[in-house]
Coordinates of C-alpha atoms in Angstrom, one line a residue:
M291 CA 3.5 -22.1 11.4
S292 CA 3.1 -18.7 9.9
L293 CA 4.6 -15.4 11.1
N294 CA 1.4 -13.9 12.1
S295 CA 0.5 -17.1 14.2
V296 CA 3.8 -16.7 15.9
I297 CA 3.5 -13.0 16.6
T298 CA 0.0 -13.3 17.5
A299 CA 0.6 -16.0 20.0
S300 CA 3.2 -13.9 21.8
P301 CA 2.8 -11.7 24.7
K302 CA 0.6 -8.8 24.2
L303 CA 2.5 -5.9 22.3
K304 CA 1.9 -2.2 23.0
R305 CA -0.1 -0.6 20.2
H306 CA 0.4 2.7 18.8
Q307 CA -2.2 4.7 16.9
F308 CA -1.3 6.8 13.8
K309 CA -3.4 9.2 12.0
R310 CA -4.2 9.2 8.2
R311 CA -1.0 10.8 6.4
Q312 CA 1.1 10.6 9.5
L313 CA 4.6 9.0 9.2
I314 CA 5.5 6.1 11.4
P315 CA 8.8 6.7 13.4
L316 CA 11.5 4.5 12.1
T317 CA 15.1 3.5 13.5
D318 CA 17.7 1.2 11.9
V319 CA 16.6 -1.8 14.2
L320 CA 12.8 -1.1 14.7
L321 CA 10.1 -3.3 13.1
W322 CA 6.4 -2.6 13.3
R323 CA 3.6 -4.9 12.8
I324 CA 0.6 -3.4 11.1
D325 CA -2.4 -4.4 13.4
S326 CA -5.0 -2.5 11.4
G327 CA -5.2 0.0 8.7
I328 CA -3.0 0.4 5.6
V329 CA 0.3 2.1 5.0
R330 CA 2.7 2.6 2.2
T331 CA 6.4 2.5 2.1
L332 CA 8.2 5.4 0.3
T333 CA 11.6 6.5 -1.0
N334 CA 12.9 9.2 -3.3
N335 CA 15.0 8.9 -6.3
E336 CA 18.0 11.1 -7.4
E337 CA 15.6 13.7 -8.8
E338 CA 13.7 13.8 -5.5
N339 CA 10.7 12.0 -7.0
I340 CA 8.6 9.9 -4.6
I341 CA 8.7 6.1 -5.2
T342 CA 5.9 3.8 -3.6
L343 CA 7.7 0.8 -2.6
G344 CA 4.7 -1.2 -1.5
F345 CA 1.4 -1.2 0.4
W346 CA 1.0 -3.0 3.6
G347 CA -2.0 -3.9 5.9
Q348 CA -3.0 -6.0 8.8
G349 CA -0.4 -8.5 9.9
D350 CA 2.3 -7.0 7.5
I351 CA 5.7 -6.1 8.9
V352 CA 7.5 -2.8 8.0
G353 CA 10.5 -1.0 9.2
Q354 CA 14.0 0.4 8.1
P355 CA 15.8 -3.1 8.5
L356 CA 13.7 -4.2 5.4
F357 CA 15.1 -1.4 3.4
P358 CA 18.7 -0.6 3.6
F359 CA 18.7 2.8 1.8
Y360 CA 17.7 6.3 2.9
P361 CA 15.3 8.0 2.8
Y362 CA 12.7 5.4 3.7
Q363 CA 9.3 6.4 5.1
V364 CA 6.1 4.5 6.3
E365 CA 3.0 6.7 5.6
C366 CA -0.3 5.9 6.9
L367 CA -3.0 5.9 4.3
T368 CA -5.8 5.3 6.8
I369 CA -6.0 5.3 10.7
V370 CA -3.4 2.7 11.7
E371 CA -2.7 0.8 14.7
A372 CA 0.7 -0.9 14.9
S373 CA 3.0 -2.6 17.2
I374 CA 6.6 -2.4 17.7
L375 CA 8.1 -5.9 17.5
P376 CA 10.7 -7.0 19.8
R377 CA 13.8 -8.5 18.1
G378 CA 13.0 -12.0 19.4
Y379 CA 10.0 -12.1 17.1
F380 CA 11.8 -11.2 13.8
Y381 CA 11.5 -14.2 11.6
A382 CA 13.8 -12.8 8.7
Q383 CA 13.0 -15.5 6.1
E384 CA 9.2 -15.3 6.2
V385 CA 9.2 -11.4 6.4
M386 CA 11.6 -11.1 3.4
L387 CA 9.5 -13.6 1.4
S388 CA 6.4 -11.6 2.0
H389 CA 7.9 -8.4 1.0
T390 CA 9.5 -10.0 -2.0
Q391 CA 6.0 -11.3 -3.1
R392 CA 4.2 -8.1 -2.6
T393 CA 6.9 -6.1 -4.3
Q394 CA 6.9 -8.3 -7.3
E395 CA 3.2 -8.0 -7.6
L396 CA 3.4 -4.1 -7.6
L397 CA 6.4 -4.2 -10.0
R398 CA 4.5 -6.3 -12.4
I399 CA 1.7 -3.9 -12.5
I400 CA 3.6 -0.8 -12.9
H401 CA 5.7 -2.3 -15.8
S402 CA 2.6 -2.8 -17.9
R403 CA 3.1 -1.1 -21.2
K404 CA -0.3 0.6 -21.5
I405 CA -0.9 3.3 -18.8
K406 CA -4.6 2.5 -18.9
L407 CA -4.0 -1.2 -18.0
R408 CA -1.4 0.0 -15.5
L409 CA -3.9 2.1 -13.6
L410 CA -6.8 -0.5 -13.8
R411 CA -4.5 -3.2 -12.5
L412 CA -3.2 -1.1 -9.8
L413 CA -6.8 -0.3 -8.6
K414 CA -7.7 -4.0 -9.0
W415 CA -4.8 -5.2 -6.9
L416 CA -5.5 -2.7 -4.2
A417 CA -9.0 -3.5 -4.0
D418 CA -8.2 -7.2 -3.8
R419 CA -5.7 -6.7 -1.2
F420 CA -7.5 -4.1 0.9
G421 CA -11.0 -3.6 -0.3
N422 CA -14.4 -4.9 0.9
Q423 CA -16.7 -7.2 -1.2
L424 CA -20.0 -5.6 -2.4
P425 CA -22.7 -7.4 -4.3
E426 CA -21.6 -5.2 -7.4
G427 CA -17.9 -5.2 -6.9
Q428 CA -15.2 -4.1 -4.3
I429 CA -15.0 -0.8 -2.4
L430 CA -11.7 0.6 -1.6
D431 CA -11.3 3.1 1.2
I432 CA -7.9 4.4 0.5
R433 CA -7.7 8.0 -0.5
L434 CA -5.0 8.4 -2.9
T435 CA -4.7 11.5 -4.8
H436 CA -4.7 11.6 -8.5
Q437 CA -0.9 12.9 -8.3
E438 CA -0.1 9.9 -6.0
L439 CA -1.7 7.3 -8.3
A440 CA 0.4 9.0 -11.1
D441 CA 3.6 8.8 -9.2
I442 CA 3.0 5.2 -8.5
I443 CA 2.4 4.2 -12.2
S444 CA 4.9 6.8 -13.7
T445 CA 2.5 9.1 -15.6
S446 CA 1.0 12.4 -15.2
R447 CA -1.8 13.6 -12.9
V448 CA -3.8 14.7 -15.9
T449 CA -3.6 11.2 -17.5
V450 CA -4.9 9.6 -14.4
T451 CA -7.7 12.1 -14.1
R452 CA -8.6 11.4 -17.8
L453 CA -8.5 7.6 -17.3
L454 CA -10.5 7.6 -14.0
N455 CA -13.1 9.6 -15.9
Q456 CA -13.0 7.2 -18.7
F457 CA -13.3 4.3 -16.3
E458 CA -16.3 5.8 -14.7
Q459 CA -18.0 6.4 -18.1
E460 CA -17.3 2.8 -19.0
N461 CA -18.8 1.7 -15.8
K462 CA -15.8 0.1 -14.5
I463 CA -15.5 2.2 -11.4
G464 CA -17.8 4.4 -9.3
W465 CA -17.9 6.2 -6.1
S466 CA -19.7 5.6 -2.9
Q467 CA -21.6 8.3 -0.9
S468 CA -18.5 8.6 1.3
N469 CA -16.4 9.2 -1.8
C470 CA -14.7 5.7 -1.6
L471 CA -13.8 4.1 -4.9
I472 CA -16.0 1.2 -6.1
L473 CA -14.5 -1.3 -8.8
F474 CA -17.6 -3.0 -10.5
N475 CA -17.7 -6.6 -11.4
H476 CA -17.3 -7.3 -15.1

């Protein structure tokens, strides 16, 4: 039995809606289930640089109990609906396994030696996880700035802008009419 099936089968939980870029309120004991939308978890290092800890979507669980350090924030990247989970629904082993797997995927990407490969792998991972399939590729409706992408992969905004332009010239990526990123099949 999966965590999602246990939670889905439970009594109806009250949903809360959050706007894009809004922070989800956290406490030391509060866990949230993402019902729709996409969030990223963040912290800061000693130099006050933002560190992206992960990206989470429908069915994922986020909250301060999963990250024992401060600061810890959950930022909405899209409009998000989320439900507060009562303590009785907290299945620690499955939640921690899910978080560990997702974090390891992201760590593998950001530790690629070549920045070009790092950015392309990040975009592909995000599209695989949160994108929608098109005949020509995948469309990703997460609006991350060039600076945010740079922070995630530990490079400069200028480098990200240059690489995105290069990817576009190489027909690896494109943009929809609504300015969503498209990763083309190759």
